Coordinates of C-alpha atoms in Angstrom, one line a residue:
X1283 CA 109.4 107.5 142.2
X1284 CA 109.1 103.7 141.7
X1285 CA 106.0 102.6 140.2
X1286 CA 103.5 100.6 142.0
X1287 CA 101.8 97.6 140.6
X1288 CA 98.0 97.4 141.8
X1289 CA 96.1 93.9 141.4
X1290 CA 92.4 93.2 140.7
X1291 CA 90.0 95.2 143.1
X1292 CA 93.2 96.8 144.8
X1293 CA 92.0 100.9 145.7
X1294 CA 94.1 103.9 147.2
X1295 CA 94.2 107.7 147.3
X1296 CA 95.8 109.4 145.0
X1297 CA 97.6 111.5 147.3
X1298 CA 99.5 108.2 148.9
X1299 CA 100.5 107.7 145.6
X1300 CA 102.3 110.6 145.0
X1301 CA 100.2 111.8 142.5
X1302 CA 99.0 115.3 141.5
X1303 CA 95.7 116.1 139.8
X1304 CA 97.3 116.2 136.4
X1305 CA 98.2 113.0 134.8
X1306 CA 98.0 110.4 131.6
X1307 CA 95.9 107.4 132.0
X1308 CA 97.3 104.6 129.4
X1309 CA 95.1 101.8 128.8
X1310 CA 97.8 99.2 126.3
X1311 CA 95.7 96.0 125.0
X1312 CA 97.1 92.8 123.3
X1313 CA 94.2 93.4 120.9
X1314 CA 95.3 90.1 119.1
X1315 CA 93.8 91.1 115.5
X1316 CA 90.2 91.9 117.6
X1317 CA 89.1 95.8 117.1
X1318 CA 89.1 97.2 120.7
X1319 CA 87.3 100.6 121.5
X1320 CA 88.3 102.1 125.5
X1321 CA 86.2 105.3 126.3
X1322 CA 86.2 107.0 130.0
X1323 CA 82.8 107.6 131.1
X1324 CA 82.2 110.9 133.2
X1325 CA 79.4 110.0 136.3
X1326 CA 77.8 111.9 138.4
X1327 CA 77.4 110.7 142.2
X1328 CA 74.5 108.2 141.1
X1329 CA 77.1 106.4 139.2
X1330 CA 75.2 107.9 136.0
X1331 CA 75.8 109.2 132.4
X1332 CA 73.9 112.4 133.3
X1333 CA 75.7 114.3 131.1
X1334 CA 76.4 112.6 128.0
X1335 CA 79.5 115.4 126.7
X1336 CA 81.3 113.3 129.9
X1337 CA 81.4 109.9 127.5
X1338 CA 85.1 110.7 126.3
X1339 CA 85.0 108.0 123.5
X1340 CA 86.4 107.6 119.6
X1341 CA 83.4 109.7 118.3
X1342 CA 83.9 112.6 121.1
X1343 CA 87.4 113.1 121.9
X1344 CA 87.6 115.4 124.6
X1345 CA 85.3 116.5 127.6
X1346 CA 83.4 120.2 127.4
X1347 CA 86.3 122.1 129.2
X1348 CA 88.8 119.6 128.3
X1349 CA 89.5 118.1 131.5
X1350 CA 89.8 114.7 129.5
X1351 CA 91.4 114.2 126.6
X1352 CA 91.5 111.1 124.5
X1353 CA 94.9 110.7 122.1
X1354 CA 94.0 107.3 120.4
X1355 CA 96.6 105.1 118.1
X1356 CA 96.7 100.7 117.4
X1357 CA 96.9 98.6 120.4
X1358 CA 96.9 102.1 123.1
X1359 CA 94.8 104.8 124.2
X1360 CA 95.7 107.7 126.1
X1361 CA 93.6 110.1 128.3
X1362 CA 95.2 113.3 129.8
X1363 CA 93.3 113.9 132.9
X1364 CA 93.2 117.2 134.9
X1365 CA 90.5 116.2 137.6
X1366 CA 91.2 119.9 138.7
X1367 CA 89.1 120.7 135.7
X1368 CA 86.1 119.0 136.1
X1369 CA 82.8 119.8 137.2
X1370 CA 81.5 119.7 141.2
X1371 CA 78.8 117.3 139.1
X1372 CA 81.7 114.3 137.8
X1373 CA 82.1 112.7 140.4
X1374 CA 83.7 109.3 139.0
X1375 CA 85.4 108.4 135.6
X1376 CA 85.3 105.3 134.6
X1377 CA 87.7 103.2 131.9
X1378 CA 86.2 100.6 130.3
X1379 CA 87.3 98.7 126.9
X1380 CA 84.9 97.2 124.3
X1381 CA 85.5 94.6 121.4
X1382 CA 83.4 94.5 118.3
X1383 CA 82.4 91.9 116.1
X1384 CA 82.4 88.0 116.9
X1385 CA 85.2 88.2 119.2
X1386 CA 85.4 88.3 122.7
X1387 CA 87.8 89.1 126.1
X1388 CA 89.1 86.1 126.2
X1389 CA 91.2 86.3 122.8
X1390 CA 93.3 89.7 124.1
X1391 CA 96.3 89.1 125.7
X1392 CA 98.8 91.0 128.1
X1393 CA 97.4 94.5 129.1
X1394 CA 97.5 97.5 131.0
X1395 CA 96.3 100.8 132.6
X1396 CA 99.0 103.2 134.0
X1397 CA 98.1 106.4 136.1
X1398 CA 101.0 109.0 135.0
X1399 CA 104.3 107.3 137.2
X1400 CA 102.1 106.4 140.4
X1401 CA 101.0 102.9 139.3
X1402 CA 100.0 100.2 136.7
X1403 CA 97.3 97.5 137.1
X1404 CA 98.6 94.8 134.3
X1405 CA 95.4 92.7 133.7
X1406 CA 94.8 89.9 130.4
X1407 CA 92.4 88.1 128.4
X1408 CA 93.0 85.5 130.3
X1409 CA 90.8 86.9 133.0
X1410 CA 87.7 86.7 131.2
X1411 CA 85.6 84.6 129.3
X1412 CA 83.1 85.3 126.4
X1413 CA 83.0 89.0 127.8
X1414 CA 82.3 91.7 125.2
X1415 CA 83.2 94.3 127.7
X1416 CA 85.3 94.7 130.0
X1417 CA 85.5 97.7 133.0
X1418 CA 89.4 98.6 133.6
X1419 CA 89.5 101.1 136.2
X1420 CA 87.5 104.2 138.1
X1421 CA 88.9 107.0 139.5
X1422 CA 86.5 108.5 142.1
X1423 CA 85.8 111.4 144.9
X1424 CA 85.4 110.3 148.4
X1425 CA 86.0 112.4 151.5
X1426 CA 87.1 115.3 149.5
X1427 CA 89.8 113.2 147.9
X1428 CA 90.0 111.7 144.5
X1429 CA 90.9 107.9 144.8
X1430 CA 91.9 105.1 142.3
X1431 CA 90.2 101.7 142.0
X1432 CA 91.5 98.7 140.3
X1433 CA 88.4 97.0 138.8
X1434 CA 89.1 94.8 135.7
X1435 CA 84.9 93.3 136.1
X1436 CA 84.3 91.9 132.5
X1437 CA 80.6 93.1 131.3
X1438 CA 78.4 90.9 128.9
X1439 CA 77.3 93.4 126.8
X1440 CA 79.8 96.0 124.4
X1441 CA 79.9 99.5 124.4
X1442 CA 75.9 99.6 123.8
X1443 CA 75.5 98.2 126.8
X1444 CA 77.7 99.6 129.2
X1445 CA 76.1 103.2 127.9
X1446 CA 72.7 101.8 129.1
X1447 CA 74.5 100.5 132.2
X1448 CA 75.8 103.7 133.2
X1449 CA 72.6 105.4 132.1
X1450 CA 72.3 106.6 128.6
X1451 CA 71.0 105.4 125.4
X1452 CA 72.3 105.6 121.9
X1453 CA 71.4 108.2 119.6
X1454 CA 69.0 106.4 117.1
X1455 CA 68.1 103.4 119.0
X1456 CA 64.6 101.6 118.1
X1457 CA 64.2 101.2 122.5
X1458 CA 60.9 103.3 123.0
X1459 CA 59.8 105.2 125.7
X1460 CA 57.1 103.9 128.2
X1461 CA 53.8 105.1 127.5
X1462 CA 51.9 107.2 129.4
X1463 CA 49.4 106.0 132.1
X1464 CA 45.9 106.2 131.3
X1465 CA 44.3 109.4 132.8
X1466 CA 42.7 108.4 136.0
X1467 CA 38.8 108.4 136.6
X1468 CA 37.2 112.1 138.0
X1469 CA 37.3 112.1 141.5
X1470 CA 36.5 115.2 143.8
X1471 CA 40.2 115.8 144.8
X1472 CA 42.4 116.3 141.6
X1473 CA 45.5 113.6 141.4
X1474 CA 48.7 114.7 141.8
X1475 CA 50.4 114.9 138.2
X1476 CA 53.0 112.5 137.6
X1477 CA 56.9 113.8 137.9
X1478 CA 58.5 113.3 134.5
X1479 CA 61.5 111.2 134.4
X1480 CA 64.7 113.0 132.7
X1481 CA 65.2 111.6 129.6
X1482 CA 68.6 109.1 129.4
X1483 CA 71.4 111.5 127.3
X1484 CA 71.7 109.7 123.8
X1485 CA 74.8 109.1 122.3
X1486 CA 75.9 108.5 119.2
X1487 CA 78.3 105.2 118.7
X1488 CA 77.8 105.0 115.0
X1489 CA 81.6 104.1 113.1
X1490 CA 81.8 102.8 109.9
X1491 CA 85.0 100.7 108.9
X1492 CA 85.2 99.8 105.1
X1493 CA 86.3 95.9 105.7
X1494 CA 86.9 95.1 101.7
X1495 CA 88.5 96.3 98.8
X1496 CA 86.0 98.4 97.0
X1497 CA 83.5 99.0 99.9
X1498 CA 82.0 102.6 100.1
X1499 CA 80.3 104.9 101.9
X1500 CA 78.4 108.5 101.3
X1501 CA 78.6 111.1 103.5
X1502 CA 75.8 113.8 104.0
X1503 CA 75.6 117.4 103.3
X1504 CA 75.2 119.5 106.5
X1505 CA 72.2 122.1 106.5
X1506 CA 73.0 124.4 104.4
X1507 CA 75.6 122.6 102.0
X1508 CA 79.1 121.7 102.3
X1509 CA 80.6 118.8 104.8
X1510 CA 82.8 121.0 107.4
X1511 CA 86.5 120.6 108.4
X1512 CA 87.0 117.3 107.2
X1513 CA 90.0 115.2 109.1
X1514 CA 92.3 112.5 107.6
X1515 CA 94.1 110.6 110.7
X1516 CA 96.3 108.0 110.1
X1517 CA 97.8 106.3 112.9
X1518 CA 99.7 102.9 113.6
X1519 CA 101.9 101.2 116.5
X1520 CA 104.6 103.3 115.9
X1521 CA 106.8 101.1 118.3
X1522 CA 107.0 98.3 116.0
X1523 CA 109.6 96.7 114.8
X1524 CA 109.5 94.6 111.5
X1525 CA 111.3 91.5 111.4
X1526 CA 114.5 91.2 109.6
X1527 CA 113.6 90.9 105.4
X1528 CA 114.6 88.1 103.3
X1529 CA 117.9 87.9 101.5
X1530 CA 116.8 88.8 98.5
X1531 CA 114.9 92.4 99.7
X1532 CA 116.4 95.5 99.5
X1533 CA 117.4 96.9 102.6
X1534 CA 114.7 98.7 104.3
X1535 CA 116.8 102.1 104.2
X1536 CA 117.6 101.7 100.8
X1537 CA 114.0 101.0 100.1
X1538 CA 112.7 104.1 102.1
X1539 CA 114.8 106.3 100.4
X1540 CA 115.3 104.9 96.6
X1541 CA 115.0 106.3 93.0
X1542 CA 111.7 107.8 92.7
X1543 CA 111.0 110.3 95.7
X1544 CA 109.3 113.8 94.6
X1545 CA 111.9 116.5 94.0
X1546 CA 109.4 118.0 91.0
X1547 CA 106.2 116.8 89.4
X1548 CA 104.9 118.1 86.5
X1549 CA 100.7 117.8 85.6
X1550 CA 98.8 117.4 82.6
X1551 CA 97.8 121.2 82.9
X1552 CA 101.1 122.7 83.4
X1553 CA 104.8 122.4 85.3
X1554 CA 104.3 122.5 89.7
X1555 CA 107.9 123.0 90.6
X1556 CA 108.6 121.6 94.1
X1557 CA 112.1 121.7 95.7
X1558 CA 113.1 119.8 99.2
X1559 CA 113.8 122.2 101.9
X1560 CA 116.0 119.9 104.0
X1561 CA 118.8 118.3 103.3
X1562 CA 118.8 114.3 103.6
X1563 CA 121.3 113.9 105.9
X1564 CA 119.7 116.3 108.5
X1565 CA 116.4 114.3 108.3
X1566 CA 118.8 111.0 108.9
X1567 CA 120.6 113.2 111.8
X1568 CA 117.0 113.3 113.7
X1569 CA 116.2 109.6 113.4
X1570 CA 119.8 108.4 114.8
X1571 CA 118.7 105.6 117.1
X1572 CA 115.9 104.8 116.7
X1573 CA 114.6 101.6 115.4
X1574 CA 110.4 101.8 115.4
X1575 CA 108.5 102.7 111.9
X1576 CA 107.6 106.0 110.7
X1577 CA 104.6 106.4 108.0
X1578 CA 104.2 109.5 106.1
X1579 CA 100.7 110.2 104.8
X1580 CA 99.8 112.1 101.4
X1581 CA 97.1 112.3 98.9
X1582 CA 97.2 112.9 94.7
X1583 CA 94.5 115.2 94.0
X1584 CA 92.6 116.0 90.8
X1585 CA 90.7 119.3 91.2
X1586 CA 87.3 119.8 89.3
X1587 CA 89.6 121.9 86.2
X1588 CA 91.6 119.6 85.6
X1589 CA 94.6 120.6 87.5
X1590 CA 96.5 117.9 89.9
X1591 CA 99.0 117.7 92.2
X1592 CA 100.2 116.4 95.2
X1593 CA 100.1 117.4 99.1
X1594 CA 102.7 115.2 101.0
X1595 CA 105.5 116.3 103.7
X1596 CA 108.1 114.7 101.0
X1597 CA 109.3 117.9 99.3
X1598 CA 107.3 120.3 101.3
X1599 CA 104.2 120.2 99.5
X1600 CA 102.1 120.5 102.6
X1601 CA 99.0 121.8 100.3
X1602 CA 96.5 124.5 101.5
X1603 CA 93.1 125.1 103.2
X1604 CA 91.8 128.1 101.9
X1605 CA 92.9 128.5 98.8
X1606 CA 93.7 125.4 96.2
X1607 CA 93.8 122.6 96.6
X1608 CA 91.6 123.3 99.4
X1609 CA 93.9 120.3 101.0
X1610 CA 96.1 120.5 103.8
X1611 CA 98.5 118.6 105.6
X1612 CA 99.8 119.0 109.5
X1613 CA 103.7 119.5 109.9
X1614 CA 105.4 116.7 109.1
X1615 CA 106.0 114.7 112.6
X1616 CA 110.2 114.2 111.8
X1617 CA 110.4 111.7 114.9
X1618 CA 107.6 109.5 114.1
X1619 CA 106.8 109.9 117.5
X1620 CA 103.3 111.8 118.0
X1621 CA 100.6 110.0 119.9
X1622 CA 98.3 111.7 117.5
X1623 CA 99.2 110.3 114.2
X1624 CA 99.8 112.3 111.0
X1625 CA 96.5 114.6 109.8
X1626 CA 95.2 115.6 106.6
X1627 CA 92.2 118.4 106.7
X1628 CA 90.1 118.6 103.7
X1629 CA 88.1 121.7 103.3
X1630 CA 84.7 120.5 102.9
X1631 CA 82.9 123.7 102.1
X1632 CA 85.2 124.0 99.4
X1633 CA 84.6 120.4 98.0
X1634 CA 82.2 121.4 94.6
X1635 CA 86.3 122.5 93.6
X1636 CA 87.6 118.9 94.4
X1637 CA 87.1 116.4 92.5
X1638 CA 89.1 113.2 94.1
X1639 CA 91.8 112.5 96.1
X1640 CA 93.6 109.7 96.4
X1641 CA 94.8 109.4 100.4
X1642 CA 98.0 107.2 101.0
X1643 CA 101.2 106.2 102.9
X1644 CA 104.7 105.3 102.5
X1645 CA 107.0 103.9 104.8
X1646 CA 109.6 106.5 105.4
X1647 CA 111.8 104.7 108.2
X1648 CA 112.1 101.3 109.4
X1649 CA 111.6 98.2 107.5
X1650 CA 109.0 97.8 105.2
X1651 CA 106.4 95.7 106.0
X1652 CA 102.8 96.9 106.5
X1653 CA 102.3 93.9 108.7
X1654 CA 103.2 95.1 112.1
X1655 CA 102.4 98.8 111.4
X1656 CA 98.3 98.0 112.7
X1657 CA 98.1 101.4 110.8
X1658 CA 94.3 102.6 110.6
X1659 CA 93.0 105.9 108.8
X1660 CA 90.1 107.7 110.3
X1661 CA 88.4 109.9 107.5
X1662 CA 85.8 112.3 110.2
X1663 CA 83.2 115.3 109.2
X1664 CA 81.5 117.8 111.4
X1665 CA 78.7 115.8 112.9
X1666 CA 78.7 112.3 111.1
X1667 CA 80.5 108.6 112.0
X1668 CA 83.8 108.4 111.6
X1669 CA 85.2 105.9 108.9
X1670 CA 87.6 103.7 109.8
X1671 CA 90.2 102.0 107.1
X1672 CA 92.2 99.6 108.4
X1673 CA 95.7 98.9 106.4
X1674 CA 95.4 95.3 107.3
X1675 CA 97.2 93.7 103.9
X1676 CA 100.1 94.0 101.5
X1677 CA 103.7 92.9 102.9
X1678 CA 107.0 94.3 102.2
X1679 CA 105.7 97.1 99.4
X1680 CA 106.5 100.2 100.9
X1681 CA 103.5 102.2 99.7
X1682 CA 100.1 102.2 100.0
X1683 CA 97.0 103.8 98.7
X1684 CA 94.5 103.5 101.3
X1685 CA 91.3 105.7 100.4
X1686 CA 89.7 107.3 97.4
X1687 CA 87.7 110.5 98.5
X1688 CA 85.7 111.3 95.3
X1689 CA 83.2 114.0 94.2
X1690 CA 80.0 112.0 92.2
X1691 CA 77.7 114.9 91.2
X1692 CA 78.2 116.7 94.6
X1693 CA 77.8 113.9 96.9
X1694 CA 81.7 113.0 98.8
X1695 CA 81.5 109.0 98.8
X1696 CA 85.0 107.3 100.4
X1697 CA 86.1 104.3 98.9
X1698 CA 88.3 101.5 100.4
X1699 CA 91.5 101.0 98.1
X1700 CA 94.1 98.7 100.0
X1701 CA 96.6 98.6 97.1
X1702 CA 100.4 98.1 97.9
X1703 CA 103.0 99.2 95.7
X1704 CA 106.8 98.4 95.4
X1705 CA 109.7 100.2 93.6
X1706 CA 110.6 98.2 90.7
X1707 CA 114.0 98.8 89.4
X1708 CA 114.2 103.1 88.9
X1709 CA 110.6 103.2 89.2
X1710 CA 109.5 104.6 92.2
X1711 CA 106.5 103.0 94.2
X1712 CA 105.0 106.9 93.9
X1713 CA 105.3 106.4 90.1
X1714 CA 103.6 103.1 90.2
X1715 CA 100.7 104.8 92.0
X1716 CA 100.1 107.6 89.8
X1717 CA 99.8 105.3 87.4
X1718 CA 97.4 103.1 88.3
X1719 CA 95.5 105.7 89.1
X1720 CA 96.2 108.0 86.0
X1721 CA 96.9 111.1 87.2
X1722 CA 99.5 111.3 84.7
X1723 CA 102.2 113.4 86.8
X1724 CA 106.0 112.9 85.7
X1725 CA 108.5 112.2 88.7
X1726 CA 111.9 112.8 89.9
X1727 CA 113.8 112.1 92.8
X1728 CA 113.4 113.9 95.8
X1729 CA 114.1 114.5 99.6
X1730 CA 112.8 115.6 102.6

């Protein structure tokens, strides 16, 4: 089925599309440096937020019965959408985009929505003008039948704003509610009593992104103690492809796979043998062709005994939730592939038996140069802001310790590292790390 291309205010039914109930929406944005947030509301058929668990958004990832589903990664986010799913009560979602901080529209460049293989509406920057908002695209009920419109209106506000638009209000706002009107003088008949307006649902749109080295932030206890499932993301444009390196660098597969990789690590308390479980050549067998960049995340960890280790898919050290290290990391994504990212999970009713860990990456295939990755770690606990760390420096090092996660006298405070490490002669860039850090762990190569 060719793909057709729908233009600014262009609408059409679904159905002479060719498409089903079940499809991927993928909004791609030219984000241009700018940090870009897209979220689908869910409205009812006053065009309002009447339900605020239908704001599918970077803090709430999914609907209530999952009919939308938000995958997110640099530069594209993708909503799987089974309209089948939702409530009689949605009757519209809407895809909007919202840019934080000083910039506006105007500075993105070429972008996109796609609906599954039916159609793309390409719109740009170049549209707007000092726009902190911008509404992409609805999908709607009309007749009985669900319908696509092609909106691309910019909106002066950001994502604040369009939540008040639509109808709600953020959790924790200082806005107050209306007082009440004075009771009205005695009179023989009694006054009808006033109908109460439903309050607007409150959202929260807290994030926190650690901009500097060295910036920090605490996270609270729930009720109760402990801080939940914790969740390590990282992410990054996974399509990217770094530009050649200079003469006098390594080449990138030599660099990716050089002296210094785990095979066994030994701590200050005692000897953790760890032995690969695939050979090299089969993980090179599954990454014939392909020429994008795969990141593989990890963390050195330090429990409150003494003991430390390391959890990282290089020599199938994935780590463990229940039991120590109380660390765990997803299976390895071999094809670099996932819209998802790689994923950490720290168990956070467990954390009095932690007592740091230091998160990183390393680039395990393509060329190294953190530059083009626009790879971002999002540390999230049961009911608090996510924390955003952006791996927006180094160059051509191929590892990089993002975040300390650290136990000060109970409380869990994440730390902003940003340091870039680089093989140097038969000294491995995991070596180098350790290190600095002193964890004190002694290396040999290794394979995946």
């Amino acid at each position: 089925m060719n793909m057709t291309t729908y233009s600014r205010g262009q609408k059409g039914k679904l159905a002479d599309l060719g498409s089903g109930h079940v499809f991927n929406v993928d909004v791609e944005i030219a984000a241009n440096g700018a940090s870009v947030d897209v979220s689908c509301f869910g409205l009812d058929a006053n065009d309002k937020l009447s339900d605020d668990r239908y704001m599918v958004f970077y803090n709430q990832l999914a609907s209530p019965e999952g009919a939308v589903r938000l995958n997110q990664s640099p530069g594209r986010a993708s909503f799987a959408v089974n309209l089948d799913q939702l409530p009689a009560s949605i009757a519209k979602l809407v895809f909007v985009a919202a840019i934080d901080g000083a910039a506006s529209m105007r500075t993105l460049g070429a972008s996109s929505l796609t609906l599954g293989s039916a159609l793309r509406f390409p719109w740009s920057g170049a549209d707007f003008g000092d726009e902190k908002a911008v509404i992409v695209a609805e999908l709607y009920r009309r007749d009985g039948q669900w319908r696509f419109g092609a909106v691309g209106q910019g909106f002066s506000g950001g994502l604040s704003a369009l939540l008040a638009h639509f109808g709600g209000a953020e959790a924790g706002s200082s806005s107050k509610p209306a007082m009440p009107a004075p009771a009205p003088t005695p009179m023989s008949t009694p006054a009808p009593a006033p109908v109460a307006t439903p309050a607007a649902p409150r959202v929260s749109l807290s994030k926190i992104t650690l901009d500097k080295r060295g910036d920090k932030v605490s996270l609270d206890k729930r009720a109760g103690g402990g801080y939940g499932r914790i969740h390590v993301n990282l992410n990054w444009n996974q399509a990217a492809i770094a530009p050649p390196p200079a003469p006098s660098t390594p080449p990138p597969a030599a660099a990716a796979r050089g002296g210094g990789f785990l095979d066994r690590l030994t701590s200050m308390a005692g000897d953790l043998a760890h032995k690969a479980g695939e050979m090299a050549n089969k993980a090179q067998a599954s990454r014939k062709g392909r020429t994008g960049i795969d990141l593989d995340l990890g963390c050195m960890y330090e429990l409150t005994d003494g003991r430390r280790g390391l959890v990282q898919a290089l020599g199938n050290t994935f780590g463990d939730y229940e039991r120590d290290p109380f660390i765990k990391l997803d299976a390895d994504d071999r094809t670099g592939a996932a819209a998802n990212g790689e994923n950490l999970f720290i168990n956070g009713e467990r954390f009095d038996q932690i007592k740091r860990a230091v998160i990183f990456s390393f680039i395990y295939e393509g060329a190294a140069n953190w530059s083009v990755t626009n790879g971002v770690v999002t540390i999230t606990a049961p009911g608090q802001a996510p924390v955003e760390v952006k791996l927006d420096g180094g160059d051509r090092q191929i590892m990089c310790a993002i975040a300390l996660i650290e136990n000060r006298n109970g409380q869990l405070v994440i730390t902003k590292l940003a340091e870039y490490f680089q093989q140097q002669g038969t000294t491995s860039a995991h070596e180098l790390m350790d290190r600095h850090f002193g964890f004190g762990m002694r290396w040999k190569t290794g394979s995946k």
